[in-house]
Structures are given as structure tokens and as C-alpha cells.
XYZ file of C-alpha atoms in Angstrom:
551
model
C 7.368 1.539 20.477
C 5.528 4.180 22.361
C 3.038 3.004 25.080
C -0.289 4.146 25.341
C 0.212 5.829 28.770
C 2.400 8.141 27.124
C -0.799 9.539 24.066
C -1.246 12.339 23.724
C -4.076 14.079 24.438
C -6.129 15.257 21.041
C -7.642 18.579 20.032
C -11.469 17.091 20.234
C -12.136 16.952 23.791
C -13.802 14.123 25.518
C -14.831 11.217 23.123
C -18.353 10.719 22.188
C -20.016 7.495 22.433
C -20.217 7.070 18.701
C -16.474 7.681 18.147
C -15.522 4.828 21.457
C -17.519 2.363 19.447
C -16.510 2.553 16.004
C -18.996 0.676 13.950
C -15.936 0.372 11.468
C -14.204 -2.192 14.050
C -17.888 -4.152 14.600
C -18.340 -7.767 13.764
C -14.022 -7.566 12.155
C -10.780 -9.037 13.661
C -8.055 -7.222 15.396
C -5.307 -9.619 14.100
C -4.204 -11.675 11.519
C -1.851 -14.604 10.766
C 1.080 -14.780 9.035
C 3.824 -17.555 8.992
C 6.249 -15.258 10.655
C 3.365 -14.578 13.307
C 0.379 -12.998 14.058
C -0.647 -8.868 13.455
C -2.302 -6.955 15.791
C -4.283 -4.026 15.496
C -2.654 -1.736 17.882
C -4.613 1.542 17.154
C -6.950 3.336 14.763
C -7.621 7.288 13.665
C -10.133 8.396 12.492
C -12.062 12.518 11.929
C -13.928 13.834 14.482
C -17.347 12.434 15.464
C -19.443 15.453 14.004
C -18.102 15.378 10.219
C -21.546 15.743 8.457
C -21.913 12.337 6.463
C -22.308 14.450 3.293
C -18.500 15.537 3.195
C -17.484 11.929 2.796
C -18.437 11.636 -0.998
C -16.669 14.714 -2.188
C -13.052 13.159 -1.846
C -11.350 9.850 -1.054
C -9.169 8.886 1.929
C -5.238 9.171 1.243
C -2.723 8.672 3.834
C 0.485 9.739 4.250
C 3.185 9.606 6.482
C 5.442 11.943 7.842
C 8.909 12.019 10.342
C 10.048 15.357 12.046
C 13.414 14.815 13.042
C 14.385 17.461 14.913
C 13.607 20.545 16.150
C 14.621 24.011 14.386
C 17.266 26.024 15.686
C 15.311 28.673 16.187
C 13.139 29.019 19.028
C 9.736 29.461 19.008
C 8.310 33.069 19.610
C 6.167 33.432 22.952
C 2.746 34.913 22.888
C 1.718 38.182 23.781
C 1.027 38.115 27.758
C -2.911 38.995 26.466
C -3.624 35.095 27.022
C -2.585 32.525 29.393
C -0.323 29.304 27.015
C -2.098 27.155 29.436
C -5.962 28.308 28.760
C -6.516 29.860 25.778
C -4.345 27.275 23.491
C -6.582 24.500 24.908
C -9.279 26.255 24.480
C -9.094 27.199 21.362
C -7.495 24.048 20.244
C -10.833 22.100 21.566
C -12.948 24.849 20.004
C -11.511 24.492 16.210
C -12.184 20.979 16.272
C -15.918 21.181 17.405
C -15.538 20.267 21.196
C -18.122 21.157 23.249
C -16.424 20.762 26.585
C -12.971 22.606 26.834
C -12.423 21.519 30.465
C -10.197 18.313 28.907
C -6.951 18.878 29.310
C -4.661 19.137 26.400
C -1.029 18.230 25.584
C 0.880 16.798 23.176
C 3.490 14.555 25.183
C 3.888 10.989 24.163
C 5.459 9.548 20.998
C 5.775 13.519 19.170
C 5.306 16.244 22.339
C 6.643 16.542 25.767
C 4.017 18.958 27.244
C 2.316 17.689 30.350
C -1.744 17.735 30.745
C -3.444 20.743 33.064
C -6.575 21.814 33.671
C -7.985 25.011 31.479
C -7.678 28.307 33.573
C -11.335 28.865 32.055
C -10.534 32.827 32.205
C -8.510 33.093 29.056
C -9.921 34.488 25.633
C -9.205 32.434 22.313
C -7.929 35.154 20.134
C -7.928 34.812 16.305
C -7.030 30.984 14.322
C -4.721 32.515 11.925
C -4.534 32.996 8.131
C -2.399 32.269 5.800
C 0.156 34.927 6.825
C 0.432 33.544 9.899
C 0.355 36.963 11.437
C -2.624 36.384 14.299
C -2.033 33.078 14.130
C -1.882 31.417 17.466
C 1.078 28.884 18.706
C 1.508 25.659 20.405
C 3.689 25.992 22.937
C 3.637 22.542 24.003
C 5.429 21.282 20.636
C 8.450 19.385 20.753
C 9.237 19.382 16.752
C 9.854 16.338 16.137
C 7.909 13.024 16.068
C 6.043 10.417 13.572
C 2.630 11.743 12.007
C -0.236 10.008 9.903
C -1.558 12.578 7.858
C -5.167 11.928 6.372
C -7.567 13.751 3.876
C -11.737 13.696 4.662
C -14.081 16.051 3.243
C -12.693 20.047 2.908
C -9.937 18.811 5.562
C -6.560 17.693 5.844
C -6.139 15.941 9.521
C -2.666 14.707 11.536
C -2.432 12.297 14.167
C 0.310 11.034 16.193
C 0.930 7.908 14.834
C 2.391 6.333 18.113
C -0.538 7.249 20.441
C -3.418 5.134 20.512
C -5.790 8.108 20.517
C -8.323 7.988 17.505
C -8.697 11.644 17.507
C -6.573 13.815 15.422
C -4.286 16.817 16.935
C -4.176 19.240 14.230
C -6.720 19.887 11.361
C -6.214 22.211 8.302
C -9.257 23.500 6.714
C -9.858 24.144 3.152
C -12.667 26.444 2.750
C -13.231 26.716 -1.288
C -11.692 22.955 -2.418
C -10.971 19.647 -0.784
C -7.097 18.081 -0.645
C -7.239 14.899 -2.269
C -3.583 14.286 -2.404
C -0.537 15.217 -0.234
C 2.918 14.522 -0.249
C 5.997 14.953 2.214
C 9.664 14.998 1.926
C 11.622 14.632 5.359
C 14.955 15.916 3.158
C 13.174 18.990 2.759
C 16.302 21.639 3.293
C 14.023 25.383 3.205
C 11.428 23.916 6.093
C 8.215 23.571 3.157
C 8.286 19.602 3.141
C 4.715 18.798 2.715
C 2.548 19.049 -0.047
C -1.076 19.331 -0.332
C -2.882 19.117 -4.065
C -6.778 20.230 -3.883
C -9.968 18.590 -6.168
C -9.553 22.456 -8.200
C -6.417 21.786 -8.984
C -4.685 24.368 -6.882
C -1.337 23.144 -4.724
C 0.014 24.669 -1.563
C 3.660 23.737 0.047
C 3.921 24.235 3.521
C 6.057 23.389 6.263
C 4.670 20.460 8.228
C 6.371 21.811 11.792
C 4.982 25.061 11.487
C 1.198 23.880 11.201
C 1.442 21.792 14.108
C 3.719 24.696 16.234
C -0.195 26.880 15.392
C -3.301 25.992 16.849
C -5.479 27.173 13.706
C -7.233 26.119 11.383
C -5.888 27.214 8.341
C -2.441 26.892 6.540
C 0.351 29.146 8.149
C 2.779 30.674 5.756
C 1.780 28.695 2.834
C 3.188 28.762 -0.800
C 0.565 28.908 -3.136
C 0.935 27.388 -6.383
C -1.804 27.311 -9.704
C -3.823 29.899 -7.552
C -7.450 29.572 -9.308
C -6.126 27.660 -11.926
C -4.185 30.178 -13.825
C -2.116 27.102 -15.096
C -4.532 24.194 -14.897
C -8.291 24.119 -13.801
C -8.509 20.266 -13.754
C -8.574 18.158 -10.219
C -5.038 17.435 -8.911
C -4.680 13.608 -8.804
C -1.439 12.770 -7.276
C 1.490 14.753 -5.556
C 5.387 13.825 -5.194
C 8.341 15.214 -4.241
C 11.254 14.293 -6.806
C 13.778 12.043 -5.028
C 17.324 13.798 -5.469
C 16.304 17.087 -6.530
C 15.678 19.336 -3.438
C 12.393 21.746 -3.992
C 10.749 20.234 -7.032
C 7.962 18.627 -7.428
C 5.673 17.103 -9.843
C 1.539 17.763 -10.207
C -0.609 15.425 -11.785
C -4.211 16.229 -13.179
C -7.584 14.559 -14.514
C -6.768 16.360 -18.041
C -3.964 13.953 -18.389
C -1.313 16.820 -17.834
C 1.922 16.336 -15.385
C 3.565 19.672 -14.677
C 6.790 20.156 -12.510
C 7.532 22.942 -9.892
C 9.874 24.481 -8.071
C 9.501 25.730 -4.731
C 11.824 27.934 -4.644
C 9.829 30.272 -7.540
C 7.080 32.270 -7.038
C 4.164 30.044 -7.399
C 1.837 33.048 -8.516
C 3.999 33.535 -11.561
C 2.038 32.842 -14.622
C 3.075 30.228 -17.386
C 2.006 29.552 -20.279
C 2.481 26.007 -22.998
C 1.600 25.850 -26.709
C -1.706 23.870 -26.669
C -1.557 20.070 -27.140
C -1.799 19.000 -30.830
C -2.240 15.181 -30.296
C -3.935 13.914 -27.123
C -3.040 10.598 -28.002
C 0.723 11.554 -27.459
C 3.210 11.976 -25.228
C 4.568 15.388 -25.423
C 6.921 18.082 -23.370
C 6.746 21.463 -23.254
C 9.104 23.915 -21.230
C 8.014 27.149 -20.060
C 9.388 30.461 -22.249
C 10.678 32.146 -19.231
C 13.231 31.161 -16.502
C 11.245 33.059 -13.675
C 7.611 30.654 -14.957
C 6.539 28.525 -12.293
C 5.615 25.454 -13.160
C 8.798 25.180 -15.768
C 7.647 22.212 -17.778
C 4.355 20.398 -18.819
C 4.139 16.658 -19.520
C 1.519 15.746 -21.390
C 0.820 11.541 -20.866
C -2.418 10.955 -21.801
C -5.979 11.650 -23.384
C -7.968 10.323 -19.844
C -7.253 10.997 -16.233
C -3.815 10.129 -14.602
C -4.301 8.323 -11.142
C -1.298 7.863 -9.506
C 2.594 8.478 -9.927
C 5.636 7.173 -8.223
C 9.141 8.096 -8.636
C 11.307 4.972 -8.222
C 13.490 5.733 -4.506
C 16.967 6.928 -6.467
C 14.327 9.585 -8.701
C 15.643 8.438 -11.823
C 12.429 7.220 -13.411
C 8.702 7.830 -12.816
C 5.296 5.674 -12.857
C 2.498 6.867 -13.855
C -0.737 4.702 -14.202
C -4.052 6.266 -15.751
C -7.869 6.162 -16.589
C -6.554 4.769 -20.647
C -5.724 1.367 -18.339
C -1.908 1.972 -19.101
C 1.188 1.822 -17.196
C 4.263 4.309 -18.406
C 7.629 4.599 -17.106
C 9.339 7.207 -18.298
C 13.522 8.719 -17.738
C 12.730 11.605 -15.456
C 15.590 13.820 -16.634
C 15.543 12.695 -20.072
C 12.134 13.042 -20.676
C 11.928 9.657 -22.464
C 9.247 6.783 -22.537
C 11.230 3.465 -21.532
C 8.583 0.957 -21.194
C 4.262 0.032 -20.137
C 1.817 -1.294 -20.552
C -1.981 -1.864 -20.549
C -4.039 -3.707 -17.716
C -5.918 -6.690 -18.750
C -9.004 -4.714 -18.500
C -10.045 -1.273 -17.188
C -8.374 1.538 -15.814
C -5.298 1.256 -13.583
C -5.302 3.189 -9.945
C -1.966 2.991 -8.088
C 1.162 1.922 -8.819
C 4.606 1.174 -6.452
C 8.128 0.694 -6.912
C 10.226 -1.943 -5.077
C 12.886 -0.559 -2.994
C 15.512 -1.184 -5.604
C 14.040 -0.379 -8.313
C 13.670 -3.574 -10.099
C 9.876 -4.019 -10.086
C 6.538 -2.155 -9.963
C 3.050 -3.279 -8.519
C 0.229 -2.014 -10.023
C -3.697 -2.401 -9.455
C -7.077 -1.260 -10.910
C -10.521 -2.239 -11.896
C -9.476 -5.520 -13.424
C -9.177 -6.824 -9.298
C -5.775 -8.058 -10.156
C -2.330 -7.040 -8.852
C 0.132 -6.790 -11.492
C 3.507 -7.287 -10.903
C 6.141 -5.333 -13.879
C 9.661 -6.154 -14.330
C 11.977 -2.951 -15.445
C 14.477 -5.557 -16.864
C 12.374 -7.681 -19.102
C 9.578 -4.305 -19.405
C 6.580 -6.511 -19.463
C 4.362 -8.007 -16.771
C 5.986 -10.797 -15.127
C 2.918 -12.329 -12.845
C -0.489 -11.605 -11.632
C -1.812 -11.700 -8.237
C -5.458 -13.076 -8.173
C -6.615 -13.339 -4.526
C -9.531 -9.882 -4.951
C -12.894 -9.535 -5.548
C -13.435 -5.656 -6.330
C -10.857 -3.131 -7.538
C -7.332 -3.085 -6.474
C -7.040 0.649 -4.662
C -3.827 0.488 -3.109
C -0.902 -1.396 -2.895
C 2.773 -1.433 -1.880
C 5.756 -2.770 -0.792
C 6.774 -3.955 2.200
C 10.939 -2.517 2.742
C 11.080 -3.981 5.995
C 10.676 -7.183 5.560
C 12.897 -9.849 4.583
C 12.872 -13.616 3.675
C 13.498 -16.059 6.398
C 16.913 -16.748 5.100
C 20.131 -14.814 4.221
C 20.633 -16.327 1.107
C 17.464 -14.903 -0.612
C 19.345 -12.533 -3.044
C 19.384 -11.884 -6.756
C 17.826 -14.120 -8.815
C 16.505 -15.880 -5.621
C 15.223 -12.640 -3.910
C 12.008 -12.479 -2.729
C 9.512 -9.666 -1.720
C 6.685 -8.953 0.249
C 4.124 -6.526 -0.989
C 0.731 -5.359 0.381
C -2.767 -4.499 -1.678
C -6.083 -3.105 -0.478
C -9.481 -2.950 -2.492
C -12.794 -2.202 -2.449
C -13.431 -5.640 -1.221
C -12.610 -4.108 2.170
C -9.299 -7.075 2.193
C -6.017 -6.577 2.728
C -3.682 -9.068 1.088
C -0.272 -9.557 1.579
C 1.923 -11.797 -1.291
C 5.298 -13.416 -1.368
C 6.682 -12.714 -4.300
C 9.854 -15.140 -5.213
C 11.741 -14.575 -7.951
C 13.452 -17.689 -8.690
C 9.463 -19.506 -8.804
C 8.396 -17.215 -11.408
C 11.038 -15.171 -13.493
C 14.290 -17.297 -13.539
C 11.908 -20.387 -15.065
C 10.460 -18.029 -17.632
C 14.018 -17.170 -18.976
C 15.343 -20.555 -18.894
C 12.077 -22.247 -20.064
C 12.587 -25.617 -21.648
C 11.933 -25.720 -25.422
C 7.999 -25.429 -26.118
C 6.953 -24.811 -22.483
C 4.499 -22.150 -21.511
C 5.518 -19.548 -18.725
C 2.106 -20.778 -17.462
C 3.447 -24.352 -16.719
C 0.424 -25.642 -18.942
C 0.788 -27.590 -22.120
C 0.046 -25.170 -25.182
C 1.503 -23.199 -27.715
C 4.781 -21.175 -26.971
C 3.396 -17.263 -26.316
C 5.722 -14.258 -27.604
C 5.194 -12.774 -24.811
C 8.077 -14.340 -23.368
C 10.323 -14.136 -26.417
C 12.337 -11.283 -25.625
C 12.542 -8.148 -23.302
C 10.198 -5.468 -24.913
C 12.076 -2.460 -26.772
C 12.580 -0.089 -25.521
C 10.092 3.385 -25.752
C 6.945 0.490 -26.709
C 3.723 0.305 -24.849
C 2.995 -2.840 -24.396
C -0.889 -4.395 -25.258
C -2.753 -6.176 -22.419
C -1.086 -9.628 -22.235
C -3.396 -13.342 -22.605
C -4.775 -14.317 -19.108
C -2.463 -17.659 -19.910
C 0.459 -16.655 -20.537
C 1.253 -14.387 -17.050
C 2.440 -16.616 -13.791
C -0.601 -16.263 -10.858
C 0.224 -15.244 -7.763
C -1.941 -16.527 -4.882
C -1.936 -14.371 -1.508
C -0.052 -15.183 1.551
C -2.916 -13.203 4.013
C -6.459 -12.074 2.892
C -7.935 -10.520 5.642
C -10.961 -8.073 5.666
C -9.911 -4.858 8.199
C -12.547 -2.221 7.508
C -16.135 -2.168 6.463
C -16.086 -0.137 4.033
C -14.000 0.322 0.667
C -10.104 0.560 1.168
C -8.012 3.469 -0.374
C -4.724 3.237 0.613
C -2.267 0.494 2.854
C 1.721 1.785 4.144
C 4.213 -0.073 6.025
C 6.758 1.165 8.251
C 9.226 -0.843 10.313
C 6.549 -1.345 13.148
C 2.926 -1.030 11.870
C 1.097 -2.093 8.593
C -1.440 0.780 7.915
C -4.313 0.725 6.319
C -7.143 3.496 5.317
C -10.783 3.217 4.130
C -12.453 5.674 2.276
C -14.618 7.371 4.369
C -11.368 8.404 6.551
C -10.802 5.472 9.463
C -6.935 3.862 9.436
C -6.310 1.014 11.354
C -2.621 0.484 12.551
C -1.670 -3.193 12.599
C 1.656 -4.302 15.073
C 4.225 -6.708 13.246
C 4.468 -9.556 15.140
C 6.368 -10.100 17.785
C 6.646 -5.982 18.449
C 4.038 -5.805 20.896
C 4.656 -8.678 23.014
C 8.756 -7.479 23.366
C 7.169 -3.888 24.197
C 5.521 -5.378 26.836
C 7.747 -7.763 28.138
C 10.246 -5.234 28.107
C 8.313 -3.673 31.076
C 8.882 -6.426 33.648
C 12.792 -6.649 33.079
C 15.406 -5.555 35.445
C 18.256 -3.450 33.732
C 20.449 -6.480 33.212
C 17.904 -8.335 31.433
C 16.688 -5.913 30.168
C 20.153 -5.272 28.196
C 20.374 -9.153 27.422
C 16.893 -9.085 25.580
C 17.452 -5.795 23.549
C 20.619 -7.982 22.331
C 18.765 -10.931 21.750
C 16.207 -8.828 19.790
C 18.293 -7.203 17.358
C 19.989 -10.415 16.256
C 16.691 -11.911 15.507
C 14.971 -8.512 14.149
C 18.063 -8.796 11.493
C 16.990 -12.102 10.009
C 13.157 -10.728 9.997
C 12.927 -7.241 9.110
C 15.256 -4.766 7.755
């Protein structure tokens, strides 16, 4: 873990007093308890101080994260000698983001940058922030290329932060001057450098590379790839963006019509296309483009409402897509088939997640429950009851792992994470030979509900295949009760991530809080004291016991 000595310094300049006391943090814990230990908040981000309240309400708070590995082969062009790299990049850098006071000094070393703070020269001119050509654009010198970034939507702008530093500012900002992003998406196997993607509340995309935004000092997107410029394709509000796991450069676009449409990068995104117009609503339908050189090349039509989320399961062979109609669908990404869903017990659904391999999907929406599907018996296997609002986010944790070895196959279990507009995060335990192995070998007449009652054919078979499923009987689903409820913001939650150190969670008015796994921050420290020796028995020690714990 990087220490905090090592942030770096942000693009805001000094912090106001509102943004050092963060009423988000007022009157709330900065840990929780688990039985493997206690979490600790270990940072938060949040916008700059002097975001006008009014920009809050037009979009809500994703997060996503992102991993440069390593820096491009190429170097990075120097300046013209016009400027001085150590006074007008700060200065301009303080300016974009609203600082009044460019005297701070600016860097980026720590966790992502190895530059080292200075003073601003105070005699150097700013120059221009750069279009989208990228020709005036200014660059970062200071830069290192690689590093882990939190990447965050509020109002018309799309901010990063360095999600090692303990700085609550962000370092980089991209504006959006006719739209706000409300969805973004990154691939680190990106091969052509364009590895994040950015969908905007008119339904236009761009796909840019992540590096080369933070390498410029501007505000706006540097040698973008514009896709469904003004709609020429689709007018309605992009929903969700992903990458598609295994095949490098496309991507999939999902809108409030109800309409999924796949690109490639590697076409020109102003190229027009055009679909025969949807005769059923009601139906899933696919339509190619007519032309090889179109851009997107295929339309999926899933539903009559709004879709909400997607997720592409991790090896890309199937995708889940939840929706304003209250259903789950999974469908065969290459074959274009329905295989299984569906419908919440009541309401619309609002995110969705797959397990890491692939054998079960968490869902949530306005019914406050968590539901938990199984892809081999394609119905829902248990509900998690533990929330009092709706369920806006939720995941699984893929670095944890049961206490014991032997918690495999029909005895695995899994820990997953929700967040709602109860302001909670919950964390479950989900253990498969509690719930699913005693619904399969169920003694004659027994409920899967472990209550007396009539036998439910819910549990008589696996569903067939292609079938959406109706909303199953509150009795005859398994309930979950949550390991952790904890509230961590004040206001409504929109999104929760895990990595192998840090739990994140986001609200919707753009604050994330960054929550240490236990036991992380205490070796960090620790690790300070130690001579070299010890220092070399301890690392040992750790990763024997950080093999039983997390993955």
C-alpha cells in the first residue's frame, strides 16, 4: 500500500474549509466489523469544492476503476520552450480546476507519478487547454504512465483520482460541455491505447485513451473517437457501457429506448447505420447493419422500458442485462440467444453482477432485496433481506475467500457487497451447501423455505431453457441475512467495488469513501519499524496468511 507521505499533490490548489470538513463524513463511522476483522476508512474523493449544487441532479455518481500498467514506448513530446514545464503546467493545471491560488505546488508522485513538488515560477503564461485534436493541447510532464485510478462522473464532468493517495481532490477533470457522462467503462487489455469508455445522458459515446488524458493538462478529451455523434444512430440516454471480455475493440451501448447496440473501435464511429424499425417492442430482436464499413454493426433490441445495467460474465461468453420491465435476461453473446431471467418480486431492477466464475448473478432494484440467480438451475436461488430503500449497487467480492481450504464446489462460499439508497453498505456470506445443495436434495414434501407447507414448483426442475421466468412467491426463495450493515455516506449510494486492498463505495452526489481490509493497514504500518531481516520474515509470514484470507 502506498503511504500518504507519498500523495500526490491535486490539480485544485489549497483545500477549502468546506472540502477539509466533509459534512458527508459528520456524525458516521470510519470502520466497521467483520469476523475476519475490522475496515477502515483509509481515504475519500470527492469534486472540487465550487461544483454549483445544481449540477448534482442532472446525473448520478458511477465509479470506475482503472490500472495503467506501464508506460508507452514512445516518449512523450516536450513543449515548445514558449513556457516553463515547471510554471505554466501548474498553473494552468490549478486554473482548469477553479483554484484561486496557483502558488501550491503541483506533482503527481506517489502511488501513479514520480514528479517532485516546486514552487510556480509565477512568470509563465498558460497557453491554450486543448481540444479534441489534441493539437494545442498542453502536456504533463510529470506523468509516469502507469498507476491505479478511481474514475468518477458529477454533473457535465468526468473526474480521476489517484486511488492510493489520500488526497480528496481529483488530478485530472474532463469536461463535457453539451451532455453529462453517466457511464464509463475501461479495459486494461486494451491493445490500440483507446481503453476507456465514456457514454453521455444524449446518448453520444467517446473512446479515448485513459494515459493520454492524464499525459494533458486540459480540460477536454484529447484525441477522442467519437461514436453516435448527435445521435445519428440513437438519440436516447446511454445507460450502461462495457467492453466485451475476449474480443479486443468492441463494445456494447445500452440506452433508455431499450436498444443495445455493439461497436467497434476500430471503425469510423461517424459512419452512419441504419436498422429496419422494431415491429414488436415486447420482443427480443437482432438486427445487423447492411454494410461492413457501418459502425455500430448490430442492434439488440431487449425491451419495451429502459435498460439499467449490463454485465458480461469475466470469460465474455454471456451478458446480463437488468431493466425498467423489472426483468433479468441472460443472453449467449455470440449466439445471440436468450438462455434464461427473470422478473424481480416487484419493481424495476438496477444493477446486476456476475461471480467470478460465472456460476451466479446478484441483482438489486426497487423491491430493497438482493437477489441472488443461479446459471445452472436459471431461477433465483435466495434473497438477501437486510435493506430498507432500493438496492443501487452491488457486487462481488473476488478477493476474498472462506476461512478454510476446503470451501469448494458444492460447499463454496462467496462474499458479495450491496449499496442502497438507505445510505448502508451490506456485505453477505453466501454458502452454497446452506442454501442450494438442500434445495436439490430436499426430503419428500419439504419446502426450500424450511417451513411446513405445500411443495412449490419452483423447485421442481431447472427452468428451460430461452424462458423468462415470473416473479417467484416470497416463500418459496431461501433469505439471506447480512454479515455487515453499516451506513458510510449520508446521502443515497450508487455504486460499491472491491479490489484486493480497499472496499469502495460512492454516493450520488459524487463523494467515495475507500475502506482498508483488515489487517492491511496495521502490516503497512508495522512494516515501517522493521529492520531488513524482519522485515523479510514478516512479508513471509504475510503471504502465507493473506493466502488463506484473500485471493
Amino acid at each position: 500500500m502506498i503511504s500518504s507521505s507519498n500523495a500526490p499533490t491535486t490539480l485544485n490548489g489549497p483545500m477549502s474549509p468546506s472540502s477539509s470538513s466533509n459534512p458527508q463524513s459528520q456524525g458516521l463511522k470510519t470502520h466497521f466489523k467483520t469476523p475476519e476483522g475490522r475496515y477502515k476508512l483509509h481515504s475519500e474523493k470527492t469534486h472540487p469544492s465550487g461544483l454549483l449544487p445544481f449540477a448534482h441532479g442532472k446525473s448520478v455518481t458511477q465509479i470506475t476503476l482503472a490500472q495503467l500498467k506501464e508506460r508507452p514506448s514512445q516518449a512523450v513530446a516536450a513543449p515548445s520552450s514558449g513556457y516553463s514545464s515547471s510554471g505554466g503546467v501548474r498553473y494552468v493545471a490549478a486554473r482548469f480546476l477553479g483554484s484561486g491560488n496557483v502558488s501550491r505546488g503541483l506533482s503527481f508522485a506517489g502511488g501513479n507519478g514520480t514528479g517532485t513538488s516546486k514552487a510556480n515560477g509565477g512568470g509563465s503564461r498558460s497557453g491554450s487547454l486543448g481540444g479534441l485534436n489534441g493539437t494545442n493541447s498542453m502536456l504533463n510532464l510529470n506523468f509516469d504512465g502507469k498507476g491505479t485510478f478511481l474514475l468518477f462522473n458529477v454533473g457535465d464532468t468526468l473526474y480521476v483520482s489517484d486511488l492510493n493517495s489520500r488526497d480528496k481532490d481529483p488530478i485530472k477533470a474532463m469536461h463535457f460541455s453539451n451532455s453529462n457522462p453517466v457511464c464509463h467503462a475501461f479495459d486494461s487489455e486494451a491493445k490500440d491505447g483507446h481503453d476507456l469508455l465514456i457514454g453521455l445522458n444524449c446518448g453520444d459515446v467517446y473512446s479515448v485513451s485513459l494515459r493520454q488524458q492524464l499525459q494533458d493538462v486540459g480540460k477536454k478529451l484529447v484525441g477522442a473517437q467519437h461514436y453516435n455523434k448527435d445521435g445519428s444512430t440513437s438519440n436516447s440516454r446511454c445507460t450502461s457501457v462495457a467492453w466485451i471480455p475476449g474480443h479486443d475493440g468492441a463494445f456494447v451501448v445500452a440506452h433508455a429506448d431499450g436498444n443495445l447496440y455493439i461497436y467497434e473501435k476500430s471503425k469510423d464511429g461517424t459512419g452512419d447505420a441504419s436498422f429496419p424499425v422494431i415491429k414488436d417492442q415486447t420482443q427480443f430482436s437482432v438486427a445487423h447493419a447492411r454494410s461492413s464499413k457501418s459502425n455500430p454493426v448490430a442492434r439488440w433490441h431487449i425491451c419495451q422500458g429502459s435498460i439499467n445495467s449490463i454485465s458480461f460474465s469475466l470469460d465474455g461468453k454471456c451478458l446480463a442485462i437488468v431493466g425498467r420491465d423489472g426483468y433479468l435476461r441472460v443472453f449467449d453473446y455470440s449466439n445471440e440467444q436468450l438462455i434464461c431471467g427473470g422478473k424481480s418480486y416487484y419493481g424495476a431492477l438496477l444493477c446486476c453482477a456476475w461471480s467470478g466464475d460465472g456460476k451466479y448473478i446478484l441483482t438489486g432494484g426497487e423491491d430493497d432485496l438482493v437477489q441472488v440467480w443461479s446459471m445452472e438451475d436459471r431461477k433465483v436461488v435466495a434473497w438477501g433481506e437486510g435493506h430498507n430503500s432500493w438496492v443501487s449497487g452491488v457486487g462481488f467480492d473476488s478477493y476474498w475467500s472462506p476461512p478454510t481450504s476446503e470451501d469448494t464446489g458444492e460447499n463454496a462460499m462467496y462474499r458479495f457487497g450491496s449499496v442502497g439508497q438507505d445510505t448502508q453498505l451490506l456485505l453477505w456470506d453466501l454458502s452454497m451447501d446452506e442454501i442450494v445443495v438442500p434445495l436439490r436434495r430436499r426430503p419428500p414434501g419439504g419446502s426450500p423455505s424450511f417451513s411446513t407447507g405445500s411443495q412449490s414448483s419452483h423447485w421442481d426442475s431447472a427452468a428451460p431453457v430461452g424462458t423468462l421466468q415470473p416473479a417467484p412467491s416470497m416463500r418459496d426463495i431461501p433469505k439471506l441475512s447480512p454479515l455487515v450493515a453499516h451506513p458510510v455516506h449520508s446521502e443515497p449510494l450508487s455504486g460499491v467495488s472491491f479490489t484486493q486492498e480497499f472496499v469502495l463505495t460512492a454516493c450520488r452526489e459524487g463523494h467515495v469513501k475507500i475502506w482498508t481490509r483488515p489487517g492491511l493497514s496495521d502490516q503497512s504500518n508495522n512494516s515501517k519499524a522493521l529492520s531488513t531481516s524482519s522485515l523479510k520474515e514478516k512479508t513471509m509470514s504475510t503471504s502465507k496468511i493473506g493466502s488463506s484470507s484473500y485471493k
